[in-house]
Short mmCIF file of C-alpha atoms in Angstrom, two decimals:
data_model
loop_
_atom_site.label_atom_id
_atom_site.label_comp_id
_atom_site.label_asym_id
_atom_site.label_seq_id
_atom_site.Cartn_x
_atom_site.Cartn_y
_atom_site.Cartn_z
CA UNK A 1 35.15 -102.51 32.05
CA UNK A 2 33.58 -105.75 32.79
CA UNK A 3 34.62 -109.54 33.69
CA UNK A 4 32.39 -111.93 34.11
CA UNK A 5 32.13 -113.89 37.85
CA UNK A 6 34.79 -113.56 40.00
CA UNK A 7 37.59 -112.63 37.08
CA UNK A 8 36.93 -109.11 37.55
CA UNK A 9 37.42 -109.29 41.86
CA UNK A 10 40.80 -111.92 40.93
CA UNK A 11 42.06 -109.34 38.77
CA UNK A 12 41.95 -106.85 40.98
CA UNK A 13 43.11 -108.52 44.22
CA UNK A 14 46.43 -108.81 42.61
CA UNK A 15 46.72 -105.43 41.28
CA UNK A 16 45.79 -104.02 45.06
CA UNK A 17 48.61 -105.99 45.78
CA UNK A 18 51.76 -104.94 43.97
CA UNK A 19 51.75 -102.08 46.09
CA UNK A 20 52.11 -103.32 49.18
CA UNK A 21 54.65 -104.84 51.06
CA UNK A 22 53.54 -108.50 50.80
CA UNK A 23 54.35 -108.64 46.98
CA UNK A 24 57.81 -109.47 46.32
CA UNK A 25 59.25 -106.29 45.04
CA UNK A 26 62.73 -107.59 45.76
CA UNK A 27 62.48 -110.34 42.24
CA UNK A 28 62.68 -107.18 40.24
CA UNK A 29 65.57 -105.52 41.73
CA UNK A 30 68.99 -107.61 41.81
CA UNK A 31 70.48 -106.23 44.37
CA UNK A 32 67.40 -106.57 46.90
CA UNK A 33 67.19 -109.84 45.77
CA UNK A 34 70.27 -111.22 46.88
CA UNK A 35 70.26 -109.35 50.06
CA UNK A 36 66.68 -110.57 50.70
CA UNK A 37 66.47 -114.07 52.90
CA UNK A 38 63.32 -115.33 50.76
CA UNK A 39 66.33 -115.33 48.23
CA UNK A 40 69.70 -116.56 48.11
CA UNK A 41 70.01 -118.02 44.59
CA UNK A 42 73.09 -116.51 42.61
CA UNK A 43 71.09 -117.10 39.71
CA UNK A 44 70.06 -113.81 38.17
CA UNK A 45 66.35 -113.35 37.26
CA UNK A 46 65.00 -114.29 33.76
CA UNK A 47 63.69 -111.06 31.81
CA UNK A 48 60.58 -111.79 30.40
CA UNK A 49 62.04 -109.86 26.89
CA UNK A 50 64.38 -112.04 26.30
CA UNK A 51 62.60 -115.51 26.85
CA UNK A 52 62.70 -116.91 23.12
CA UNK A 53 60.31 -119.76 23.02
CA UNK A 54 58.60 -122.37 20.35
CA UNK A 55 54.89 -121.69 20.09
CA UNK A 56 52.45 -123.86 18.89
CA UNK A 57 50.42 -122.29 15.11
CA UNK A 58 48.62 -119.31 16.53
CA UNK A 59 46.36 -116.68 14.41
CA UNK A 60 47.87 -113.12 14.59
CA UNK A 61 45.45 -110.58 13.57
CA UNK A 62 46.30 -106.77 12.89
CA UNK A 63 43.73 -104.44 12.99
CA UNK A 64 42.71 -100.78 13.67
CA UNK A 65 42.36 -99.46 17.91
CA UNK A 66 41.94 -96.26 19.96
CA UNK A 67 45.64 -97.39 21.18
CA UNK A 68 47.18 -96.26 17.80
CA UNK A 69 45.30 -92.42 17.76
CA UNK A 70 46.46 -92.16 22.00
CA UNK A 71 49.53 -93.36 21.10
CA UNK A 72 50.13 -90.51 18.80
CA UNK A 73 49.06 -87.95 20.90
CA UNK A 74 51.54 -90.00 23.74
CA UNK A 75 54.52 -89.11 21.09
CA UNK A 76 53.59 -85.39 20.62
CA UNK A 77 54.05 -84.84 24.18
CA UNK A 78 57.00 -86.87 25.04
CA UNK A 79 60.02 -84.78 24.46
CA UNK A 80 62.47 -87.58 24.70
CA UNK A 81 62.31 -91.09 23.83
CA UNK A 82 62.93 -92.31 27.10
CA UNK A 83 59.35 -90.51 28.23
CA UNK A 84 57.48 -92.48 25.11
CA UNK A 85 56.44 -95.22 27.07
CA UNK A 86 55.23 -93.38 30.25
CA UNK A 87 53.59 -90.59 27.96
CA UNK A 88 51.86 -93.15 26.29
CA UNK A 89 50.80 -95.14 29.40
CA UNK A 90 49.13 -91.91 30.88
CA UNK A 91 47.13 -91.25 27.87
CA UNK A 92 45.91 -94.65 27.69
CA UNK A 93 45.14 -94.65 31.29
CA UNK A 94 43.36 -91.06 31.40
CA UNK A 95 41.57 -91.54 28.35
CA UNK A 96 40.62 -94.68 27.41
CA UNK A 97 37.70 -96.67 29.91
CA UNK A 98 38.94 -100.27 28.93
CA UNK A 99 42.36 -99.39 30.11
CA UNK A 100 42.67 -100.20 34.65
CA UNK A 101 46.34 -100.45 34.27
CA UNK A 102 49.82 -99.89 33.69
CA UNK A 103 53.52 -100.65 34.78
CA UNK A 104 52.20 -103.56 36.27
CA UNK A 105 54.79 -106.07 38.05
CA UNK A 106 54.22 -109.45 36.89
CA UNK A 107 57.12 -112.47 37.52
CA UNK A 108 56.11 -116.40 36.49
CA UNK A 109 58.04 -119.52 38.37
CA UNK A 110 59.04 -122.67 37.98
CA UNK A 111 56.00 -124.03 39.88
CA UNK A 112 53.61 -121.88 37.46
CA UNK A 113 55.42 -123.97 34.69
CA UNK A 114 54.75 -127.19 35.51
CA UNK A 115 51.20 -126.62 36.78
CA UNK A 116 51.27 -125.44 33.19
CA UNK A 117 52.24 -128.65 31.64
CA UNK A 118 50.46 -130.79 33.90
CA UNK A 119 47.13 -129.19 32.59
CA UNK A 120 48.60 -130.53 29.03
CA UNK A 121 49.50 -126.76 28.04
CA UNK A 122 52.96 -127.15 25.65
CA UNK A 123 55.25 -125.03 27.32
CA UNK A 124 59.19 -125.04 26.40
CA UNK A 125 60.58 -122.69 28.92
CA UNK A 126 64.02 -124.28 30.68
CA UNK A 127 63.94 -125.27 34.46
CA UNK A 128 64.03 -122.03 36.56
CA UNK A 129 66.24 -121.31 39.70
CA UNK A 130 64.58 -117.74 39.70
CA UNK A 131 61.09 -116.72 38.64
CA UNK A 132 61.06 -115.10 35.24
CA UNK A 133 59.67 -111.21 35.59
CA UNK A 134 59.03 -108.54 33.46
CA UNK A 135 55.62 -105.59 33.99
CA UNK A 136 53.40 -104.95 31.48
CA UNK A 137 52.74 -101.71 30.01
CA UNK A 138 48.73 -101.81 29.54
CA UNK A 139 45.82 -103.80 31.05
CA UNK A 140 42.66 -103.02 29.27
CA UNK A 141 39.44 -105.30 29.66
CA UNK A 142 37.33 -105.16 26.87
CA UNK A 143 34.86 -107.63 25.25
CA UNK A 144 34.77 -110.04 28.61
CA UNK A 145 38.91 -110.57 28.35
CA UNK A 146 42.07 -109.46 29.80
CA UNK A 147 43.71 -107.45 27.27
CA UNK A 148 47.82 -107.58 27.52
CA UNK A 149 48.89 -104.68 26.06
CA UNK A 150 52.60 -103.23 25.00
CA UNK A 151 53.80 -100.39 23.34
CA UNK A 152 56.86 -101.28 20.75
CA UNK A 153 58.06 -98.95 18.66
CA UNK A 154 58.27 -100.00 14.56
CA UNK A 155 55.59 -102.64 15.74
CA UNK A 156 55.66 -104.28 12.24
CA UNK A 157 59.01 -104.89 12.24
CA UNK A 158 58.97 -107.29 15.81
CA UNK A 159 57.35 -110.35 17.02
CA UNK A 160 56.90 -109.95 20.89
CA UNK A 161 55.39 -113.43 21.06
CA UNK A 162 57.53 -114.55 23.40
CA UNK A 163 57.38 -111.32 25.97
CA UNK A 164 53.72 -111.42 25.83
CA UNK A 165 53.09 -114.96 26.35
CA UNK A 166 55.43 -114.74 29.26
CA UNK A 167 52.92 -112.00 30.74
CA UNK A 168 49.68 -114.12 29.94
CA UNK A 169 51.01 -117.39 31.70
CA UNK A 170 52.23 -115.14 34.80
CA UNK A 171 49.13 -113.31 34.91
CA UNK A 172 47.24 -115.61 34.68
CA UNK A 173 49.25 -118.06 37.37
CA UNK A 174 49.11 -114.95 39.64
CA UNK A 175 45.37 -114.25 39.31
CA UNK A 176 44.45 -118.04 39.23
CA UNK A 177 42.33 -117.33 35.95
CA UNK A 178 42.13 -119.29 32.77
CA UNK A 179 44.35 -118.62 29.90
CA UNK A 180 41.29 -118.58 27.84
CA UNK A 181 40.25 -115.37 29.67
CA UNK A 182 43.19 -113.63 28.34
CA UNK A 183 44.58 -111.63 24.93
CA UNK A 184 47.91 -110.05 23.85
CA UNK A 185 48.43 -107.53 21.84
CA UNK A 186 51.46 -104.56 20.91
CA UNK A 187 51.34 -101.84 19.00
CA UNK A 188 52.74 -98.08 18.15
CA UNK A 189 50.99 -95.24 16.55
CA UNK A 190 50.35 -97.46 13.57
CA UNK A 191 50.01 -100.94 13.80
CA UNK A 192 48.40 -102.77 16.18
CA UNK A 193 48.45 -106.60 16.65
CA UNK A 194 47.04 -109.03 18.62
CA UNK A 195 46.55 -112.88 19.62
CA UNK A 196 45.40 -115.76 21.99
CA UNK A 197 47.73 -116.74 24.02
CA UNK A 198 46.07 -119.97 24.63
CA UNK A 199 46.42 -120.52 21.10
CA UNK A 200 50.30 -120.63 21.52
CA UNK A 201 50.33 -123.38 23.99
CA UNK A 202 47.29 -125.21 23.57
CA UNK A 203 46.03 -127.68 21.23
CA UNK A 204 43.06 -126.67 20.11
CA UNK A 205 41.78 -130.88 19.74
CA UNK A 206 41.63 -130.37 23.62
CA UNK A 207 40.22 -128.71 25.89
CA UNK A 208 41.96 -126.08 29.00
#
């Protein structure tokens, strides 16, 4: 898996650093996080799955992937449904080279937002007392990007646009890379879709 100039040592750095203690593991539990004195807003955290936001036109392609055959063999395996996701995840993760990933914390604030729009990106999200957070199931590089990756059942039937944008702009804010840098995709044992993220937020007259 490959990123081109310092993308690849970015990416990294911030996935050495969810496990340790300097990355704010108390924004993803409430209970830590209004015990904790970096945070005394009553205002409960934003979910990243159920931001609902107005994207700018944005080409969704479906096509065939290695995720669709792993995550059949993922489904064999788990015996409940609650284990499909972590099933799935370990295959991925043991036997797929593009995938570095998985479970990974990701949270996007208010600041991130309107560094956002003052680079011109289109960005509807409402003002934020408390970062918005959510982890994402899969990171795969492949072809020079960031791949976001989620498993979702019935994939067909579900438009994560949302969800997944949320996890590009964090990501991305986090990391200090370019949007461009980045793709989203979900997908079960059948379907698999996938899109720019940049698209959604970006006019495509200008430039990031």
């Amino acid at each position: 898996a490959y990123l081109p100039g310092q993308a690849g040592t970015k990416l990294r750095n911030y996935l050495n650093t969810v496990t340790t203690d300097q990355y704010p593991h108390y924004l993803f539990q409430d209970q830590e996080r209004k015990n904790h004195p970096m945070d005394q807003s009553p205002t409960p955290v934003a979910r990243s799955s159920k931001v609902q936001l107005e994207t700018l036109p944005l080409v969704q392609t479906e096509k065939q992937n290695l995720a669709n055959d792993l995550a059949t063999l993922g489904l064999i395996v788990a015996r409940t449904t609650r284990e499909r996701h972590p099933a799935i995840q370990e295959f991925m993760l043991v036997n797929d080279s593009t995938t570095v990933a998985c479970e990974i914390p990701i949270y996007l604030t208010d600041e991130d937002i309107k560094a956002y729009r003052h680079q011109g990106f289109q960005i509807n999200y409402p003002n934020l007392d408390n970062p918005i957070t959510g982890h994402i199931d899969l990171i795969q590089i492949r072809n020079g990007l960031i791949n976001i990756v989620d498993y979702k059942p019935d994939a067909h039937k579900i438009q994560p646009i949302s969800q997944l944008l949320t996890y590009a702009l964090a990501l991305s804010a986090r990391c200090k890379l370019p949007l461009k840098l980045f793709k989203c995709a979900w997908f079960d044992d059948k379907h698999y879709y996938e899109f720019f993220p940049l698209q959604a937020v970006y006019s495509k007259s200008r430039k990031q």
